[in-house]
Every structure is written in structure tokens, then in C-alpha cells.
Coordinates of C-alpha atoms in Angstrom, one line a residue:
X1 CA -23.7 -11.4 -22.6
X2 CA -20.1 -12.8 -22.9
X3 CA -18.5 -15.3 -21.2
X4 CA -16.4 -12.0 -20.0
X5 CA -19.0 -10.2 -19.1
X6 CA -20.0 -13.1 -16.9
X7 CA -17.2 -14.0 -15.3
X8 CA -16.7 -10.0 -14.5
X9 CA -20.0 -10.6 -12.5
X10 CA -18.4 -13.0 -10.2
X11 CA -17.9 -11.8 -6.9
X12 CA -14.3 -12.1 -5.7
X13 CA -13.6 -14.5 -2.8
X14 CA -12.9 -13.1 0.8
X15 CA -9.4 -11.6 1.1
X16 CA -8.1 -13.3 4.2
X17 CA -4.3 -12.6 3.9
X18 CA -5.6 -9.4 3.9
X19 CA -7.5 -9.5 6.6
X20 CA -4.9 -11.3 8.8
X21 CA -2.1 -8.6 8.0
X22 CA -5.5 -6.2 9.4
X23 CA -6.2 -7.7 12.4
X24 CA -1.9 -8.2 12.8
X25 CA -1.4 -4.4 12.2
X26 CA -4.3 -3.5 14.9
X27 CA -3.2 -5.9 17.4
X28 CA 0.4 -3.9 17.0
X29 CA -0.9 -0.7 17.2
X30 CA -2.6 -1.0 20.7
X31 CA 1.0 -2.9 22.0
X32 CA 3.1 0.4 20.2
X33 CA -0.1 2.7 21.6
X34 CA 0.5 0.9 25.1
X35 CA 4.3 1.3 24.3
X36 CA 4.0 5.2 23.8
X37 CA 3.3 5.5 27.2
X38 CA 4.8 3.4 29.5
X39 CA 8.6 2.8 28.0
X40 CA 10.1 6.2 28.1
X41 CA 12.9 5.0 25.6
X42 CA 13.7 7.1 22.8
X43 CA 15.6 7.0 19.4
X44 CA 17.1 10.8 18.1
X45 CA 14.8 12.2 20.5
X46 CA 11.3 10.0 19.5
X47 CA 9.7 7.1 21.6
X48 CA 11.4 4.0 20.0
X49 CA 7.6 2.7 19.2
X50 CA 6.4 6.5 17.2
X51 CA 7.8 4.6 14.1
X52 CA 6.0 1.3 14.5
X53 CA 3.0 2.7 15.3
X54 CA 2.1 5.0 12.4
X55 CA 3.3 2.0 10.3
X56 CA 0.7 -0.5 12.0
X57 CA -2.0 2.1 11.6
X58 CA -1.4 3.2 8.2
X59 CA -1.1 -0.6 6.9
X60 CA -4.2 -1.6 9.2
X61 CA -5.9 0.9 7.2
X62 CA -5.1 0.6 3.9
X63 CA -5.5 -3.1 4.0
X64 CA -8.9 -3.1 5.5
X65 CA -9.6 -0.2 2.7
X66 CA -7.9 -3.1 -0.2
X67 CA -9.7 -5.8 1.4
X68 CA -13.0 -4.5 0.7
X69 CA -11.9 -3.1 -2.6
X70 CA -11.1 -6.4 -3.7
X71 CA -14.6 -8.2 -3.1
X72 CA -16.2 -6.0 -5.9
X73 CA -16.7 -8.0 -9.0
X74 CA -13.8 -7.1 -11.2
X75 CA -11.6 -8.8 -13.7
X76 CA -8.4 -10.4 -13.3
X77 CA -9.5 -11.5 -9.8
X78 CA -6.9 -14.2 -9.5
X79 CA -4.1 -12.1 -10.1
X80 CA -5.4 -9.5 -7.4
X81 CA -5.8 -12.6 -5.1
X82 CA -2.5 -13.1 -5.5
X83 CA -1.3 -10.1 -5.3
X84 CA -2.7 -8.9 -2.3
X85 CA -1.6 -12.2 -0.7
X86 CA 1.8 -11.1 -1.5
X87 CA 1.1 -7.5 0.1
X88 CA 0.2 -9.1 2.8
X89 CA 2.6 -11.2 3.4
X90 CA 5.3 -8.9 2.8
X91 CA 4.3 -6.3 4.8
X92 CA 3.5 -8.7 8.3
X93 CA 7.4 -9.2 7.7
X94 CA 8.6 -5.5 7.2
X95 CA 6.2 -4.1 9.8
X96 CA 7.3 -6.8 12.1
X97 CA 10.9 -6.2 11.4
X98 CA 10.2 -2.0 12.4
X99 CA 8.4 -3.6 15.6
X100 CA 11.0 -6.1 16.7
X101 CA 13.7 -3.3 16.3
X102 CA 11.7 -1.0 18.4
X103 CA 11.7 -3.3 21.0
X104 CA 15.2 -3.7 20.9
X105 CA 15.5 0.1 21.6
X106 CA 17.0 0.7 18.1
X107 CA 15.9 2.4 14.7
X108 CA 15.1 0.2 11.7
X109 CA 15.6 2.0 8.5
X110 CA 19.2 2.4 7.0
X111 CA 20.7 1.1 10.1
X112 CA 24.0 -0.6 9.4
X113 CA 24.6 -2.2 12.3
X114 CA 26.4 -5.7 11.6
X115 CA 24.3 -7.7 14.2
X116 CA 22.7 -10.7 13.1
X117 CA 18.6 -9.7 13.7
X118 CA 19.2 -5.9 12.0
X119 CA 21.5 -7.9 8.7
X120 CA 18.5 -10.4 8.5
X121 CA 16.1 -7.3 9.2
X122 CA 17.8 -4.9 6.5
X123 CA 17.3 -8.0 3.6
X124 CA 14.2 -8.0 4.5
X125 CA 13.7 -4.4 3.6
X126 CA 15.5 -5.0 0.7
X127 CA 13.5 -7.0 -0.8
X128 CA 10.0 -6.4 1.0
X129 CA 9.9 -2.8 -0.2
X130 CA 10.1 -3.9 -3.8
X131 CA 7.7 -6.6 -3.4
X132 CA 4.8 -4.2 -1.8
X133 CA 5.2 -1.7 -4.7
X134 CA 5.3 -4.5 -7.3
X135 CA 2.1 -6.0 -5.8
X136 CA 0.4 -2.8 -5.5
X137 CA 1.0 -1.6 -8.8
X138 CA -0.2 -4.9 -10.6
X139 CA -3.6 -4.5 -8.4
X140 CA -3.9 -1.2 -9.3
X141 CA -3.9 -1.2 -13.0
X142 CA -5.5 -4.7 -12.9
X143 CA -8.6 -2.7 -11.3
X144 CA -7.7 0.6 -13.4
X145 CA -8.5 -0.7 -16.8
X146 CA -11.9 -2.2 -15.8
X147 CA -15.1 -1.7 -17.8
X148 CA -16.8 1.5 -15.6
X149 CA -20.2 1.5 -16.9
X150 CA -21.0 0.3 -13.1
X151 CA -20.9 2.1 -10.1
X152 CA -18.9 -0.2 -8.1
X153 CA -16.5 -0.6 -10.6
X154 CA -16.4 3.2 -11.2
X155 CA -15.6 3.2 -7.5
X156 CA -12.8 0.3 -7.9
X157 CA -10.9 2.4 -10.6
X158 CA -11.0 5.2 -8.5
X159 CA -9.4 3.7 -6.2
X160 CA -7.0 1.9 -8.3
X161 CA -6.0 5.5 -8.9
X162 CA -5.5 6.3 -5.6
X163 CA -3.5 3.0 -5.7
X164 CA -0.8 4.1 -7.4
X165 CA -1.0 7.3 -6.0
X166 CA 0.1 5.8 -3.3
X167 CA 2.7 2.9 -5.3
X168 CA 4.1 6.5 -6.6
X169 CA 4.7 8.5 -3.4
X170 CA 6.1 5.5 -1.7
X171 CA 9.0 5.4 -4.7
X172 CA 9.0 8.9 -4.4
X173 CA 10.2 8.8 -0.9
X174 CA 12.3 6.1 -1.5
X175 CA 13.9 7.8 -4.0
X176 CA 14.5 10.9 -1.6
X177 CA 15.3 8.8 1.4
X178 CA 18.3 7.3 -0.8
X179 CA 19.7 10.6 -1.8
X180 CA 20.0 11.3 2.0
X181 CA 17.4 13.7 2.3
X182 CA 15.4 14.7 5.3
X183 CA 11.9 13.9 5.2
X184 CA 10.5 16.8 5.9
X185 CA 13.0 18.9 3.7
X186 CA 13.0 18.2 0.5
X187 CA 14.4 19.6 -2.4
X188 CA 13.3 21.4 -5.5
X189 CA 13.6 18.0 -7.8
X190 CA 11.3 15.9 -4.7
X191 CA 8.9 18.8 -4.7
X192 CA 9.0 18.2 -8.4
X193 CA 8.1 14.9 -8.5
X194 CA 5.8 15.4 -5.8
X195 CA 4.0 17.8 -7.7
X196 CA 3.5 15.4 -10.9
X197 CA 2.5 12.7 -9.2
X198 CA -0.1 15.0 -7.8
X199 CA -1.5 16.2 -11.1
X200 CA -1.1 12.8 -13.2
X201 CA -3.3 12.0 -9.8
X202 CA -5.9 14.4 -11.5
X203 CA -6.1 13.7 -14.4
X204 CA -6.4 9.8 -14.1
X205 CA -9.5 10.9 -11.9
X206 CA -10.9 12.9 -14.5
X207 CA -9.9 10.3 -17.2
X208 CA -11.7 7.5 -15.1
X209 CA -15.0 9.5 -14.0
X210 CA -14.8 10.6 -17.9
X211 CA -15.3 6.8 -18.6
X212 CA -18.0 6.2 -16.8
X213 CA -20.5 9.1 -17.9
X214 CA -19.4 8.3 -21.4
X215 CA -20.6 4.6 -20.0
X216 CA -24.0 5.8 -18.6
X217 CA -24.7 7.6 -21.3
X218 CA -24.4 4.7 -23.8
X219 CA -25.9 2.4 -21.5
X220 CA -25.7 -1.3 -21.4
X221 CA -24.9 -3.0 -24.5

């Protein structure tokens, strides 16, 4: 066994940013949840704490799924370490920025009002958005290009997959949201992208479950 081989045996240390930006995003989900029902504000028609919410759930869930991702023995674990610290870090501060602005009865994104807390609050976007695709894309093919002969690690690179899966649709709707196109109506060139991001998807799945029969079958070295 190599010195490789060994130190891919080591189990990663606890992710704690991680879990900190989990238990953050909870704790703001009950306060938008609470929100939803007893402030009857609204922005274009939609309770002014819709938008924080299904942020705080969706990174409350996605960093709890990461966090456990990240204590399988993998590779590289330093660089993950890092970069999910910078995840996590990054998306307390955009998430709280959406939360904040909900509180002042306003909308966050694209807002170009030229008050101090939404000009400090738009840089932050700026350069948070960036930052959580960056990290999550180094994380994912970090874990992507792991040896698969093991199950957990089959399970990792599957889920690096779905990694940038996600690192994709987030650009993807970036991309649309710049072009000043309703969410929910997009046009032939988003559905486009949409689609190929769905079958590269696919086939990165096959290719990885490919990897590890081939893996079984030759078993360990």
C-alpha cells in the first residue's frame, strides 16, 4: 500500500464552518417561517420573508448534505476543508444580506437602490456569488476524480456529480437572470443549456458508476 493509498484512508476532520452556516440557516428559517405568518408585508405581491426562507432551507440542506460528504475518506481533504470553509462563510454573508433586506421590507437581488446597507449588500453579491460557485466546483472535481473501487467513495463521486450539477444550474440561472429573463419563462437558448447540463448530468453518472464496477471487478490491487 502507498503512502497515497494511506493517506486516502484518513478520515477527514469534522466540518464545522459547515456545520455553523447549518445550524445559522435553520435558526433563519424558523424566524422567516415565523415571519411568513405574522408580518403581512409583501414585495411584487410575495411575503418579504418567501425569498429568505427557501434560501435558508435550501442552504441548511445542502450544507448538512456537504458536511457529511466531506467526512468520507477522500483525497485532497485539505483543499475541501478549505473550500467548504469558504462556502460557508460566503453564504452566512449572502443569505444574511437576503435576510436583513427582508426585514427592511425590501427585495435583495438586482436592486439598485443607492442606500448605504443595499450598496454594501449588492458587493456582497457580487463577489459572494462567484466565490460559492468557485468553492463548489473545486470540491466537486476534487471528490469527482477519486479512486471508486470503494463504496463510499463511489458514493462521494456521485455526489461530486451532483455537485456541479448544481455549480452548473446556479450559472445557468445567473446567466438567464442577467439577460433579464423571468425565472419561470425562459427561453429557447436557457432551455438549451438546461437541457445539456441535464444530460452531461447523465452521463458523468454513468461514467462514474462505470468506474467503480470496472473497480470491483479488478478488485484490490
Amino acid at each position: 500500500m502507498t503512502t497515497l493509498d494511506l493517506r486516502s484512508r484518513v478520515v477527514a476532520p469534522r466540518q464545522v464552518p459547515l456545520a455553523v452556516m447549518v445550524a445559522a440557516m435553520s435558526a433563519l428559517a424558523l424566524v422567516c417561517a415565523v415571519g411568513l405568518l405574522s408580518d403581512d408585508r409583501t414585495v411584487l405581491g410575495v411575503s418579504v420573508w418567501l425569498e429568505p426562507l427557501k434560501f435558508a432551507v435550501s442552504f441548511a440542506l445542502y450544507g448538512a448534505t456537504s458536511a457529511w460528504l466531506l467526512t468520507l475518506p477522500h483525497r485532497g481533504s485539505r483543499w475541501t476543508r478549505a473550500m467548504a470553509t469558504v462556502f460557508a462563510v460566503t453564504g452566512i454573508l449572502d443569505v444574511g444580506f437576503i435576510a436583513v433586506q427582508a426585514a427592511r421590507g425590501t427585495f435583495s437581488h438586482f436592486n439598485t437602490s443607492d442606500d448605504a446597507v443595499n450598496t454594501i449588500g449588492q458587493y456582497v453579491f457580487m463577489t459572494g456569488v462567484p466565490g460559492l460557485f468557485v468553492a463548489n466546483l473545486v470540491i466537486a472535481l476534487i471528490l469527482l476524480f477519486q479512486r471508486v473501487g470503494d463504496r463510499p467513495l463511489t458514493r462521494a463521486s456521485l455526489m461530486a456529480v451532483l455537485a456541479l450539477a448544481y455549480a452548473g444550474l446556479l450559472a445557468v440561472l445567473t446567466w438567464q437572470a442577467f439577460r433579464g429573463q423571468p425565472l419561470i419563462h425562459p427561453d429557447a437558448l436557457t432551455l438549451a443549456a438546461l437541457g445539456g447540463l441535464l444530460a452531461a448530468t447523465a452521463l458523468a453518472v454513468r461514467a462514474v458508476r462505470s468506474r467503480a464496477e470496472a473497480g470491483q471487478q479488478a478488485g484490490p490491487p
